[in-house]
Each structure stands twice: as C-alpha cells, then as structure tokens.
Amino acid sequence: MSVIGPVVVTGASSGIGRACVERLAKAGVRTFPTVRKEADALSLTEAFGALVEPVLADVTDAASLARAAAEIEARLAGSRLGGLVNNAGVALPGPALSQPLDEIQRVIDTNLVGAMRAVQAFGPLLGAVPGAAGPKGRIVNITSVSGKFGYPFTAAYAASKHGLEGYSESLRRELMLTGVDVIVVGPGAVKTPIWDKGAAVDRSRYEGTGWAAPLARLEESLAAMDEEGLEASVVADVVLEALTAARPKPRYAPVPQPLVNWWLPRLLPKRLIDRVIADRLGLRPAAASG
C-alpha cells in the first residue's frame, strides 16, 4: 500500500463518509472531511484526532465548495491532494409518476451534480490540469448497486447513481491526459442511515394512489437489507485500496451475498427479475371484474 497525500471526503458526518475518515486517519492519512454543521466537524476531530481537519461545505452550493477549496489550498501550503472521495448523498424513495419534482431534483443535485461540483472545485488541487507537473491524486466516486440496477420507487436515486457511473467513466478517460485516475466504488446494502433519513418524507400524499402498499413493502425490504448489509468500515477499506493500490480496478463492488445481490440480478433475464420484484412488492395489476 503506497503512501498518499491528504484526502477530501465529502458528506463525512455519518455512514460511509465518516467510516472513510476513520479508516484514513488510522492509516496515517491527513483528511479534509466536508460537513455542513459545526457540531459534525467537532465530532470528527474529537473521534479521530489531529489528522482530521474538517471543512464546512455543502455539495449543492458551488460557492461553499469554492471557499472550502481555497481554505484547503492554503492549508496544503503548496502540496497536492492525494484524493477526493465523492460520498455525499441522499435517498428519497417515491413513485416516479407522482414524486414531487423538488424531491427528485434534490436527490440528483446532491448525488450527481454535487459530485461534479466537487470535482471542479478540488480537481486542480489533485493535479487534474493538463500539463501540471508533480504528483497526481485520485478521484473515488461512491455510487451504488443502484448505479447498475433500478429498484421500484427509487427512480431518482437510481438515476443519480446511473448518472454518476457514466460521468465517472467519461471523466476517467478524459483525465488520462492529466494523470489523475477516477475509480468507482459501488456498494450494495450498507448499514448506514441514508434510507432512514428518507423515511422522514411524508408518505401520506401517496395514499389512495395504488402506490402506497408496494412502496411500504419496498421500505420494509430496504430496512431488512440495511440490517443485513455491510458495515460501513468494509466499504471504507475498499476506498482506501482504491486510493492506494498500485494498479486499482476502475470499479469495485463490495456487496453482501454477491451471488444473490450482484451476479444473478445482472445475469438473469430482466423480465424474469421484473416478475420476481412484482410478486414481492405487489406490483401486479388488479384482475378486472367481469
């Protein structure tokens, strides 16, 4: 495992982001976690020590990212970032035909456009500039199994993660000119609060639409998956490997029970998977009365 320069981790207040900060600090790597609240910044430094230097920033606000980049550049004092981990994300389930557009926009703006903003803000500090001399950092984008597989009622989340997968592939090939690598880490179910936070959304708006009962079943399924999911520390280990391996894979897929949760859904016919999901969630049309 090679030694790397300082790493920015977005969305580091909880879950995978916080686990990444902890893992990097244990490996002796200086980190700049981005959080939105002073209390979260204090929690990180108290928990993980002097190598952790939180910065206030919101990935949905380009100006705050620009300020964070300027602050980090000053702290670097002429040295380079070793990595950027784009982790900030939100999940708000709902039926695609009637989910409020502001919720859909929030998911895509955070998960996809937020990563794009962060790349533009911190890319120069990684050496992602044509002709720039010196060491080059890496970009690790946290996607999801949902970046390859769309579950019902997660259309906004799946769209954001599919988009981040495509963006990462294009960016990786584009940045070959600069020597900065781009790696995707797409976990399966992880024990994080991301879906619990989405549970705060008002579901009463879907009562009487036909979507309410299948949506409730999906949320029960997601809660069960999270209970059986990977520890966030497992994903953090993979992120560290992506940042430090001499020859990193372009994509890592840490998934619990990979045969069932990764390989079979990708290899079996999509219509067969559709039928399995429809039976599980109650997505069959009601029989016509005659």
PDB file of C-alpha atoms in Angstrom:
ATOM      1  CA  MET A   1       0.000   0.000   0.000  1.00  0.00           C
ATOM      2  CA  SER A   2       1.501   3.308  -1.081  1.00  0.00           C
ATOM      3  CA  VAL A   3       1.560   6.481   0.988  1.00  0.00           C
ATOM      4  CA  ILE A   4      -0.858   9.117  -0.254  1.00  0.00           C
ATOM      5  CA  GLY A   5      -1.295  12.817   0.267  1.00  0.00           C
ATOM      6  CA  PRO A   6      -4.254  14.426   2.033  1.00  0.00           C
ATOM      7  CA  VAL A   7      -7.759  13.320   1.020  1.00  0.00           C
ATOM      8  CA  VAL A   8     -11.032  15.257   0.823  1.00  0.00           C
ATOM      9  CA  VAL A   9     -14.109  13.213   1.804  1.00  0.00           C
ATOM     10  CA  THR A  10     -17.490  14.788   1.099  1.00  0.00           C
ATOM     11  CA  GLY A  11     -20.543  14.041   3.217  1.00  0.00           C
ATOM     12  CA  ALA A  12     -18.489  12.823   6.144  1.00  0.00           C
ATOM     13  CA  SER A  13     -20.890  13.406   9.043  1.00  0.00           C
ATOM     14  CA  SER A  14     -22.146   9.797   9.134  1.00  0.00           C
ATOM     15  CA  GLY A  15     -22.215   6.437   7.366  1.00  0.00           C
ATOM     16  CA  ILE A  16     -19.665   5.621   4.687  1.00  0.00           C
ATOM     17  CA  GLY A  17     -18.126   9.092   4.730  1.00  0.00           C
ATOM     18  CA  ARG A  18     -17.411   9.020   8.440  1.00  0.00           C
ATOM     19  CA  ALA A  19     -16.062   5.456   8.156  1.00  0.00           C
ATOM     20  CA  CYS A  20     -13.706   6.599   5.387  1.00  0.00           C
ATOM     21  CA  VAL A  21     -12.361   9.399   7.572  1.00  0.00           C
ATOM     22  CA  GLU A  22     -11.766   6.946  10.407  1.00  0.00           C
ATOM     23  CA  ARG A  23     -10.016   4.426   8.141  1.00  0.00           C
ATOM     24  CA  LEU A  24      -7.809   7.049   6.508  1.00  0.00           C
ATOM     25  CA  ALA A  25      -6.835   8.523   9.875  1.00  0.00           C
ATOM     26  CA  LYS A  26      -5.866   5.045  11.140  1.00  0.00           C
ATOM     27  CA  ALA A  27      -3.694   4.660   8.042  1.00  0.00           C
ATOM     28  CA  GLY A  28      -1.919   7.914   8.863  1.00  0.00           C
ATOM     29  CA  VAL A  29      -3.559   9.905   6.076  1.00  0.00           C
ATOM     30  CA  ARG A  30      -4.445  13.541   6.614  1.00  0.00           C
ATOM     31  CA  THR A  31      -8.088  14.163   5.711  1.00  0.00           C
ATOM     32  CA  PHE A  32     -10.295  17.146   4.970  1.00  0.00           C
ATOM     33  CA  PRO A  33     -13.851  15.908   5.583  1.00  0.00           C
ATOM     34  CA  THR A  34     -16.614  18.208   4.366  1.00  0.00           C
ATOM     35  CA  VAL A  35     -19.635  18.610   6.634  1.00  0.00           C
ATOM     36  CA  ARG A  36     -22.446  21.128   6.818  1.00  0.00           C
ATOM     37  CA  LYS A  37     -22.573  21.632  10.602  1.00  0.00           C
ATOM     38  CA  GLU A  38     -20.001  22.756  13.153  1.00  0.00           C
ATOM     39  CA  ALA A  39     -21.200  20.034  15.527  1.00  0.00           C
ATOM     40  CA  ASP A  40     -20.330  17.362  12.968  1.00  0.00           C
ATOM     41  CA  ALA A  41     -16.901  18.894  12.423  1.00  0.00           C
ATOM     42  CA  LEU A  42     -16.222  18.833  16.158  1.00  0.00           C
ATOM     43  CA  SER A  43     -17.418  15.231  16.408  1.00  0.00           C
ATOM     44  CA  LEU A  44     -14.941  14.113  13.733  1.00  0.00           C
ATOM     45  CA  THR A  45     -11.921  15.799  15.272  1.00  0.00           C
ATOM     46  CA  GLU A  46     -12.787  14.551  18.752  1.00  0.00           C
ATOM     47  CA  ALA A  47     -13.245  10.993  17.486  1.00  0.00           C
ATOM     48  CA  PHE A  48     -10.323  10.641  15.079  1.00  0.00           C
ATOM     49  CA  GLY A  49      -7.609  13.081  16.053  1.00  0.00           C
ATOM     50  CA  ALA A  50      -5.336  15.747  14.673  1.00  0.00           C
ATOM     51  CA  LEU A  51      -5.013  14.268  11.175  1.00  0.00           C
ATOM     52  CA  VAL A  52      -8.686  15.127  10.613  1.00  0.00           C
ATOM     53  CA  GLU A  53      -9.296  18.751   9.587  1.00  0.00           C
ATOM     54  CA  PRO A  54     -12.997  19.232   8.789  1.00  0.00           C
ATOM     55  CA  VAL A  55     -14.143  21.957   6.422  1.00  0.00           C
ATOM     56  CA  LEU A  56     -17.671  23.347   6.213  1.00  0.00           C
ATOM     57  CA  ALA A  57     -19.139  22.869   2.733  1.00  0.00           C
ATOM     58  CA  ASP A  58     -22.328  21.789   1.001  1.00  0.00           C
ATOM     59  CA  VAL A  59     -22.032  19.925  -2.312  1.00  0.00           C
ATOM     60  CA  THR A  60     -25.246  21.588  -3.533  1.00  0.00           C
ATOM     61  CA  ASP A  61     -23.605  25.023  -3.151  1.00  0.00           C
ATOM     62  CA  ALA A  62     -20.770  25.749  -5.591  1.00  0.00           C
ATOM     63  CA  ALA A  63     -19.730  28.877  -3.692  1.00  0.00           C
ATOM     64  CA  SER A  64     -19.270  26.935  -0.440  1.00  0.00           C
ATOM     65  CA  LEU A  65     -17.155  24.342  -2.277  1.00  0.00           C
ATOM     66  CA  ALA A  66     -15.027  27.095  -3.785  1.00  0.00           C
ATOM     67  CA  ARG A  67     -14.446  28.536  -0.313  1.00  0.00           C
ATOM     68  CA  ALA A  68     -13.583  25.070   1.009  1.00  0.00           C
ATOM     69  CA  ALA A  69     -11.122  24.504  -1.841  1.00  0.00           C
ATOM     70  CA  ALA A  70      -9.431  27.845  -1.151  1.00  0.00           C
ATOM     71  CA  GLU A  71      -9.183  27.025   2.563  1.00  0.00           C
ATOM     72  CA  ILE A  72      -7.718  23.586   1.857  1.00  0.00           C
ATOM     73  CA  GLU A  73      -5.278  25.010  -0.693  1.00  0.00           C
ATOM     74  CA  ALA A  74      -3.996  27.405   1.953  1.00  0.00           C
ATOM     75  CA  ARG A  75      -3.577  24.546   4.447  1.00  0.00           C
ATOM     76  CA  LEU A  76      -1.725  22.450   1.860  1.00  0.00           C
ATOM     77  CA  ALA A  77       0.886  25.209   1.550  1.00  0.00           C
ATOM     78  CA  GLY A  78       1.947  24.237  -1.949  1.00  0.00           C
ATOM     79  CA  SER A  79       1.487  20.457  -1.747  1.00  0.00           C
ATOM     80  CA  ARG A  80      -1.155  18.408  -3.557  1.00  0.00           C
ATOM     81  CA  LEU A  81      -4.233  16.486  -2.531  1.00  0.00           C
ATOM     82  CA  GLY A  82      -3.832  12.733  -2.746  1.00  0.00           C
ATOM     83  CA  GLY A  83      -7.516  12.039  -3.255  1.00  0.00           C
ATOM     84  CA  LEU A  84     -11.106  13.198  -3.459  1.00  0.00           C
ATOM     85  CA  VAL A  85     -13.818  10.819  -2.225  1.00  0.00           C
ATOM     86  CA  ASN A  86     -17.223  11.914  -3.504  1.00  0.00           C
ATOM     87  CA  ASN A  87     -19.524  10.336  -0.945  1.00  0.00           C
ATOM     88  CA  ALA A  88     -22.219  12.931  -0.153  1.00  0.00           C
ATOM     89  CA  GLY A  89     -25.646  11.558  -0.987  1.00  0.00           C
ATOM     90  CA  VAL A  90     -29.323  11.436  -0.159  1.00  0.00           C
ATOM     91  CA  ALA A  91     -32.074   8.877  -0.863  1.00  0.00           C
ATOM     92  CA  LEU A  92     -35.749   9.849  -1.077  1.00  0.00           C
ATOM     93  CA  PRO A  93     -37.960   6.992  -2.321  1.00  0.00           C
ATOM     94  CA  GLY A  94     -41.244   7.587  -4.084  1.00  0.00           C
ATOM     95  CA  PRO A  95     -43.247   6.634  -7.188  1.00  0.00           C
ATOM     96  CA  ALA A  96     -41.715   8.196 -10.276  1.00  0.00           C
ATOM     97  CA  LEU A  97     -45.066   9.293 -11.705  1.00  0.00           C
ATOM     98  CA  SER A  98     -46.048  11.362  -8.702  1.00  0.00           C
ATOM     99  CA  GLN A  99     -42.987  12.066  -6.553  1.00  0.00           C
ATOM    100  CA  PRO A 100     -42.642  15.842  -6.203  1.00  0.00           C
ATOM    101  CA  LEU A 101     -40.079  17.208  -8.615  1.00  0.00           C
ATOM    102  CA  ASP A 102     -38.334  19.160  -5.882  1.00  0.00           C
ATOM    103  CA  GLU A 103     -37.517  15.846  -4.152  1.00  0.00           C
ATOM    104  CA  ILE A 104     -36.218  14.369  -7.415  1.00  0.00           C
ATOM    105  CA  GLN A 105     -34.123  17.474  -8.048  1.00  0.00           C
ATOM    106  CA  ARG A 106     -32.701  17.344  -4.520  1.00  0.00           C
ATOM    107  CA  VAL A 107     -31.520  13.757  -4.998  1.00  0.00           C
ATOM    108  CA  ILE A 108     -29.919  14.399  -8.380  1.00  0.00           C
ATOM    109  CA  ASP A 109     -28.447  17.733  -7.311  1.00  0.00           C
ATOM    110  CA  THR A 110     -26.785  16.152  -4.280  1.00  0.00           C
ATOM    111  CA  ASN A 111     -25.724  12.763  -5.612  1.00  0.00           C
ATOM    112  CA  LEU A 112     -24.747  13.607  -9.185  1.00  0.00           C
ATOM    113  CA  VAL A 113     -24.319  17.328  -9.719  1.00  0.00           C
ATOM    114  CA  GLY A 114     -22.808  17.612  -6.242  1.00  0.00           C
ATOM    115  CA  ALA A 115     -20.013  15.237  -7.261  1.00  0.00           C
ATOM    116  CA  MET A 116     -19.485  17.254 -10.440  1.00  0.00           C
ATOM    117  CA  ARG A 117     -19.210  20.451  -8.408  1.00  0.00           C
ATOM    118  CA  ALA A 118     -16.698  18.839  -6.070  1.00  0.00           C
ATOM    119  CA  VAL A 119     -14.564  17.602  -8.977  1.00  0.00           C
ATOM    120  CA  GLN A 120     -14.454  21.086 -10.445  1.00  0.00           C
ATOM    121  CA  ALA A 121     -13.664  22.662  -7.080  1.00  0.00           C
ATOM    122  CA  PHE A 122     -10.960  20.233  -5.928  1.00  0.00           C
ATOM    123  CA  GLY A 123      -9.684  18.879  -9.261  1.00  0.00           C
ATOM    124  CA  PRO A 124      -6.886  21.452  -9.617  1.00  0.00           C
ATOM    125  CA  LEU A 125      -5.611  20.531  -6.134  1.00  0.00           C
ATOM    126  CA  LEU A 126      -5.324  16.912  -7.335  1.00  0.00           C
ATOM    127  CA  GLY A 127      -3.262  17.970 -10.350  1.00  0.00           C
ATOM    128  CA  ALA A 128      -6.165  17.415 -12.772  1.00  0.00           C
ATOM    129  CA  VAL A 129      -4.910  20.132 -15.088  1.00  0.00           C
ATOM    130  CA  PRO A 130      -3.316  19.371 -18.483  1.00  0.00           C
ATOM    131  CA  GLY A 131       0.420  19.941 -18.280  1.00  0.00           C
ATOM    132  CA  ALA A 132       0.528  20.212 -14.479  1.00  0.00           C
ATOM    133  CA  ALA A 133       3.754  18.834 -13.029  1.00  0.00           C
ATOM    134  CA  GLY A 134       4.150  16.937  -9.777  1.00  0.00           C
ATOM    135  CA  PRO A 135       2.273  14.086  -8.068  1.00  0.00           C
ATOM    136  CA  LYS A 136      -1.307  13.369  -9.057  1.00  0.00           C
ATOM    137  CA  GLY A 137      -4.223  12.389  -6.844  1.00  0.00           C
ATOM    138  CA  ARG A 138      -7.192  10.112  -7.459  1.00  0.00           C
ATOM    139  CA  ILE A 139     -10.938  10.623  -7.527  1.00  0.00           C
ATOM    140  CA  VAL A 140     -13.121   7.943  -5.924  1.00  0.00           C
ATOM    141  CA  ASN A 141     -16.841   8.261  -6.653  1.00  0.00           C
ATOM    142  CA  ILE A 142     -19.188   6.349  -4.344  1.00  0.00           C
ATOM    143  CA  THR A 143     -22.096   5.046  -6.408  1.00  0.00           C
ATOM    144  CA  SER A 144     -24.249   2.032  -5.518  1.00  0.00           C
ATOM    145  CA  VAL A 145     -25.641  -1.245  -6.779  1.00  0.00           C
ATOM    146  CA  SER A 146     -28.426   1.137  -7.834  1.00  0.00           C
ATOM    147  CA  GLY A 147     -25.946   2.548 -10.331  1.00  0.00           C
ATOM    148  CA  LYS A 148     -26.399  -0.680 -12.279  1.00  0.00           C
ATOM    149  CA  PHE A 149     -29.810  -1.925 -11.128  1.00  0.00           C
ATOM    150  CA  GLY A 150     -33.007   0.114 -10.771  1.00  0.00           C
ATOM    151  CA  TYR A 151     -35.377  -0.848  -7.941  1.00  0.00           C
ATOM    152  CA  PRO A 152     -39.005   0.356  -7.971  1.00  0.00           C
ATOM    153  CA  PHE A 153     -39.683   3.632  -6.160  1.00  0.00           C
ATOM    154  CA  THR A 154     -36.008   4.623  -6.220  1.00  0.00           C
ATOM    155  CA  ALA A 155     -36.035   6.142  -9.704  1.00  0.00           C
ATOM    156  CA  ALA A 156     -34.461   9.448  -8.622  1.00  0.00           C
ATOM    157  CA  TYR A 157     -31.743   7.690  -6.617  1.00  0.00           C
ATOM    158  CA  ALA A 158     -31.072   5.141  -9.390  1.00  0.00           C
ATOM    159  CA  ALA A 159     -30.942   7.920 -11.987  1.00  0.00           C
ATOM    160  CA  SER A 160     -28.430   9.839  -9.896  1.00  0.00           C
ATOM    161  CA  LYS A 161     -26.224   6.774  -9.391  1.00  0.00           C
ATOM    162  CA  HIS A 162     -26.507   5.594 -13.018  1.00  0.00           C
ATOM    163  CA  GLY A 163     -25.535   9.132 -13.968  1.00  0.00           C
ATOM    164  CA  LEU A 164     -22.562   9.107 -11.610  1.00  0.00           C
ATOM    165  CA  GLU A 165     -21.390   5.817 -13.128  1.00  0.00           C
ATOM    166  CA  GLY A 166     -21.494   7.292 -16.642  1.00  0.00           C
ATOM    167  CA  TYR A 167     -19.912  10.537 -15.520  1.00  0.00           C
ATOM    168  CA  SER A 168     -17.102   8.619 -13.809  1.00  0.00           C
ATOM    169  CA  GLU A 169     -16.339   6.581 -16.915  1.00  0.00           C
ATOM    170  CA  SER A 170     -16.199   9.631 -19.140  1.00  0.00           C
ATOM    171  CA  LEU A 171     -14.160  11.552 -16.583  1.00  0.00           C
ATOM    172  CA  ARG A 172     -11.677   8.699 -16.132  1.00  0.00           C
ATOM    173  CA  ARG A 173     -10.950   8.611 -19.842  1.00  0.00           C
ATOM    174  CA  GLU A 174     -10.824  12.384 -20.118  1.00  0.00           C
ATOM    175  CA  LEU A 175      -8.389  12.756 -17.225  1.00  0.00           C
ATOM    176  CA  MET A 176      -5.926  10.298 -18.751  1.00  0.00           C
ATOM    177  CA  LEU A 177      -4.453  13.484 -20.233  1.00  0.00           C
ATOM    178  CA  THR A 178      -3.625  14.719 -16.731  1.00  0.00           C
ATOM    179  CA  GLY A 179      -2.586  11.511 -14.962  1.00  0.00           C
ATOM    180  CA  VAL A 180      -5.433  11.701 -12.420  1.00  0.00           C
ATOM    181  CA  ASP A 181      -7.317   8.404 -12.113  1.00  0.00           C
ATOM    182  CA  VAL A 182     -11.059   8.012 -11.437  1.00  0.00           C
ATOM    183  CA  ILE A 183     -12.352   4.943  -9.611  1.00  0.00           C
ATOM    184  CA  VAL A 184     -15.909   3.910  -8.772  1.00  0.00           C
ATOM    185  CA  VAL A 185     -16.883   2.133  -5.561  1.00  0.00           C
ATOM    186  CA  GLY A 186     -20.449   0.840  -5.883  1.00  0.00           C
ATOM    187  CA  PRO A 187     -21.591  -0.813  -2.640  1.00  0.00           C
ATOM    188  CA  GLY A 188     -24.639  -2.936  -2.076  1.00  0.00           C
ATOM    189  CA  ALA A 189     -26.661  -2.641   1.122  1.00  0.00           C
ATOM    190  CA  VAL A 190     -24.675  -0.917   3.869  1.00  0.00           C
ATOM    191  CA  LYS A 191     -25.633  -0.265   7.483  1.00  0.00           C
ATOM    192  CA  THR A 192     -25.976   3.493   7.129  1.00  0.00           C
ATOM    193  CA  PRO A 193     -28.774   5.982   7.924  1.00  0.00           C
ATOM    194  CA  ILE A 194     -29.314   7.059   4.291  1.00  0.00           C
ATOM    195  CA  TRP A 195     -32.687   5.318   3.864  1.00  0.00           C
ATOM    196  CA  ASP A 196     -33.712   6.116   7.437  1.00  0.00           C
ATOM    197  CA  LYS A 197     -33.305   9.808   6.609  1.00  0.00           C
ATOM    198  CA  GLY A 198     -35.557   9.302   3.588  1.00  0.00           C
ATOM    199  CA  ALA A 199     -38.219   7.818   5.861  1.00  0.00           C
ATOM    200  CA  ALA A 200     -38.882  11.340   7.154  1.00  0.00           C
ATOM    201  CA  VAL A 201     -40.558  12.178   3.820  1.00  0.00           C
ATOM    202  CA  ASP A 202     -44.361  12.483   4.010  1.00  0.00           C
ATOM    203  CA  ARG A 203     -45.843   9.302   2.512  1.00  0.00           C
ATOM    204  CA  SER A 204     -49.475  10.302   3.077  1.00  0.00           C
ATOM    205  CA  ARG A 205     -49.504  12.014  -0.314  1.00  0.00           C
ATOM    206  CA  TYR A 206     -49.492   8.567  -1.951  1.00  0.00           C
ATOM    207  CA  GLU A 207     -52.464   7.147  -0.057  1.00  0.00           C
ATOM    208  CA  GLY A 208     -55.234   6.149  -2.428  1.00  0.00           C
ATOM    209  CA  THR A 209     -52.962   6.214  -5.481  1.00  0.00           C
ATOM    210  CA  GLY A 210     -52.261   2.479  -5.641  1.00  0.00           C
ATOM    211  CA  TRP A 211     -48.575   3.076  -4.915  1.00  0.00           C
ATOM    212  CA  ALA A 212     -48.817   3.223  -1.126  1.00  0.00           C
ATOM    213  CA  ALA A 213     -48.816  -0.510  -0.323  1.00  0.00           C
ATOM    214  CA  PRO A 214     -45.984  -1.500  -2.730  1.00  0.00           C
ATOM    215  CA  LEU A 215     -43.931   1.485  -1.536  1.00  0.00           C
ATOM    216  CA  ALA A 216     -44.391   0.387   2.084  1.00  0.00           C
ATOM    217  CA  ARG A 217     -43.233  -3.119   1.150  1.00  0.00           C
ATOM    218  CA  LEU A 218     -40.160  -1.705  -0.553  1.00  0.00           C
ATOM    219  CA  GLU A 219     -39.286   0.344   2.527  1.00  0.00           C
ATOM    220  CA  GLU A 220     -39.612  -2.773   4.683  1.00  0.00           C
ATOM    221  CA  SER A 221     -37.330  -4.589   2.249  1.00  0.00           C
ATOM    222  CA  LEU A 222     -34.767  -1.756   2.329  1.00  0.00           C
ATOM    223  CA  ALA A 223     -34.825  -1.743   6.134  1.00  0.00           C
ATOM    224  CA  ALA A 224     -34.197  -5.507   6.175  1.00  0.00           C
ATOM    225  CA  MET A 225     -31.387  -5.162   3.623  1.00  0.00           C
ATOM    226  CA  ASP A 226     -29.768  -2.468   5.733  1.00  0.00           C
ATOM    227  CA  GLU A 227     -29.918  -4.713   8.801  1.00  0.00           C
ATOM    228  CA  GLU A 228     -28.118  -7.437   6.845  1.00  0.00           C
ATOM    229  CA  GLY A 229     -25.854  -5.033   4.956  1.00  0.00           C
ATOM    230  CA  LEU A 230     -22.137  -4.468   5.105  1.00  0.00           C
ATOM    231  CA  GLU A 231     -20.567  -2.463   7.876  1.00  0.00           C
ATOM    232  CA  ALA A 232     -19.553   0.951   6.573  1.00  0.00           C
ATOM    233  CA  SER A 233     -15.984   0.093   7.606  1.00  0.00           C
ATOM    234  CA  VAL A 234     -15.884  -2.608   4.899  1.00  0.00           C
ATOM    235  CA  VAL A 235     -16.603  -0.008   2.234  1.00  0.00           C
ATOM    236  CA  ALA A 236     -14.014   2.308   3.803  1.00  0.00           C
ATOM    237  CA  ASP A 237     -11.392  -0.432   3.426  1.00  0.00           C
ATOM    238  CA  VAL A 238     -12.247  -0.673  -0.268  1.00  0.00           C
ATOM    239  CA  VAL A 239     -11.993   3.101  -0.653  1.00  0.00           C
ATOM    240  CA  LEU A 240      -8.530   3.040   0.916  1.00  0.00           C
ATOM    241  CA  GLU A 241      -7.499   0.315  -1.532  1.00  0.00           C
ATOM    242  CA  ALA A 242      -8.833   2.371  -4.444  1.00  0.00           C
ATOM    243  CA  LEU A 243      -6.776   5.348  -3.274  1.00  0.00           C
ATOM    244  CA  THR A 244      -3.550   3.455  -2.650  1.00  0.00           C
ATOM    245  CA  ALA A 245      -3.336   0.354  -4.902  1.00  0.00           C
ATOM    246  CA  ALA A 246      -0.547   0.465  -7.459  1.00  0.00           C
ATOM    247  CA  ARG A 247      -2.990  -0.708 -10.130  1.00  0.00           C
ATOM    248  CA  PRO A 248      -6.536  -0.012  -8.908  1.00  0.00           C
ATOM    249  CA  LYS A 249      -9.580  -1.502 -10.587  1.00  0.00           C
ATOM    250  CA  PRO A 250     -11.771   1.018 -12.412  1.00  0.00           C
ATOM    251  CA  ARG A 251     -14.757  -0.219 -10.359  1.00  0.00           C
ATOM    252  CA  TYR A 252     -15.149  -2.047  -7.044  1.00  0.00           C
ATOM    253  CA  ALA A 253     -18.418  -3.679  -5.948  1.00  0.00           C
ATOM    254  CA  PRO A 254     -18.467  -4.509  -2.220  1.00  0.00           C
ATOM    255  CA  VAL A 255     -21.814  -6.293  -1.940  1.00  0.00           C
ATOM    256  CA  PRO A 256     -23.162  -8.643   0.757  1.00  0.00           C
ATOM    257  CA  GLN A 257     -24.079 -12.078  -0.610  1.00  0.00           C
ATOM    258  CA  PRO A 258     -22.763 -11.136  -4.062  1.00  0.00           C
ATOM    259  CA  LEU A 259     -24.253 -14.134  -5.879  1.00  0.00           C
ATOM    260  CA  VAL A 260     -27.807 -13.147  -4.939  1.00  0.00           C
ATOM    261  CA  ASN A 261     -27.396  -9.373  -4.744  1.00  0.00           C
ATOM    262  CA  TRP A 262     -24.997  -8.731  -7.608  1.00  0.00           C
ATOM    263  CA  TRP A 263     -24.326 -11.537 -10.090  1.00  0.00           C
ATOM    264  CA  LEU A 264     -27.792 -13.075 -10.506  1.00  0.00           C
ATOM    265  CA  PRO A 265     -29.621  -9.742 -10.989  1.00  0.00           C
ATOM    266  CA  ARG A 266     -27.044  -8.849 -13.648  1.00  0.00           C
ATOM    267  CA  LEU A 267     -27.013 -12.215 -15.445  1.00  0.00           C
ATOM    268  CA  LEU A 268     -30.643 -13.348 -15.348  1.00  0.00           C
ATOM    269  CA  PRO A 269     -33.133 -12.041 -17.950  1.00  0.00           C
ATOM    270  CA  LYS A 270     -34.502  -8.661 -16.956  1.00  0.00           C
ATOM    271  CA  ARG A 271     -38.111  -9.733 -17.499  1.00  0.00           C
ATOM    272  CA  LEU A 272     -37.598 -12.573 -15.048  1.00  0.00           C
ATOM    273  CA  ILE A 273     -36.224 -10.155 -12.458  1.00  0.00           C
ATOM    274  CA  ASP A 274     -39.208  -7.885 -13.164  1.00  0.00           C
ATOM    275  CA  ARG A 275     -41.620 -10.695 -12.326  1.00  0.00           C
ATOM    276  CA  VAL A 276     -39.812 -11.581  -9.114  1.00  0.00           C
ATOM    277  CA  ILE A 277     -39.916  -7.949  -7.959  1.00  0.00           C
ATOM    278  CA  ALA A 278     -43.556  -7.550  -8.974  1.00  0.00           C
ATOM    279  CA  ASP A 279     -44.562 -10.594  -6.938  1.00  0.00           C
ATOM    280  CA  ARG A 280     -42.523  -9.482  -3.928  1.00  0.00           C
ATOM    281  CA  LEU A 281     -43.858  -5.912  -3.821  1.00  0.00           C
ATOM    282  CA  GLY A 282     -47.386  -6.460  -5.123  1.00  0.00           C
ATOM    283  CA  LEU A 283     -46.921  -4.668  -8.425  1.00  0.00           C
ATOM    284  CA  ARG A 284     -49.307  -6.831 -10.443  1.00  0.00           C
ATOM    285  CA  PRO A 285     -52.398  -5.066 -11.844  1.00  0.00           C
ATOM    286  CA  ALA A 286     -55.655  -5.980 -10.145  1.00  0.00           C
ATOM    287  CA  ALA A 287     -57.743  -8.542 -12.005  1.00  0.00           C
ATOM    288  CA  ALA A 288     -60.572  -6.922 -13.965  1.00  0.00           C
ATOM    289  CA  SER A 289     -64.016  -7.649 -12.560  1.00  0.00           C
ATOM    290  CA  GLY A 290     -66.386  -9.197 -15.012  1.00  0.00           C
TER     291      GLY A 290
END
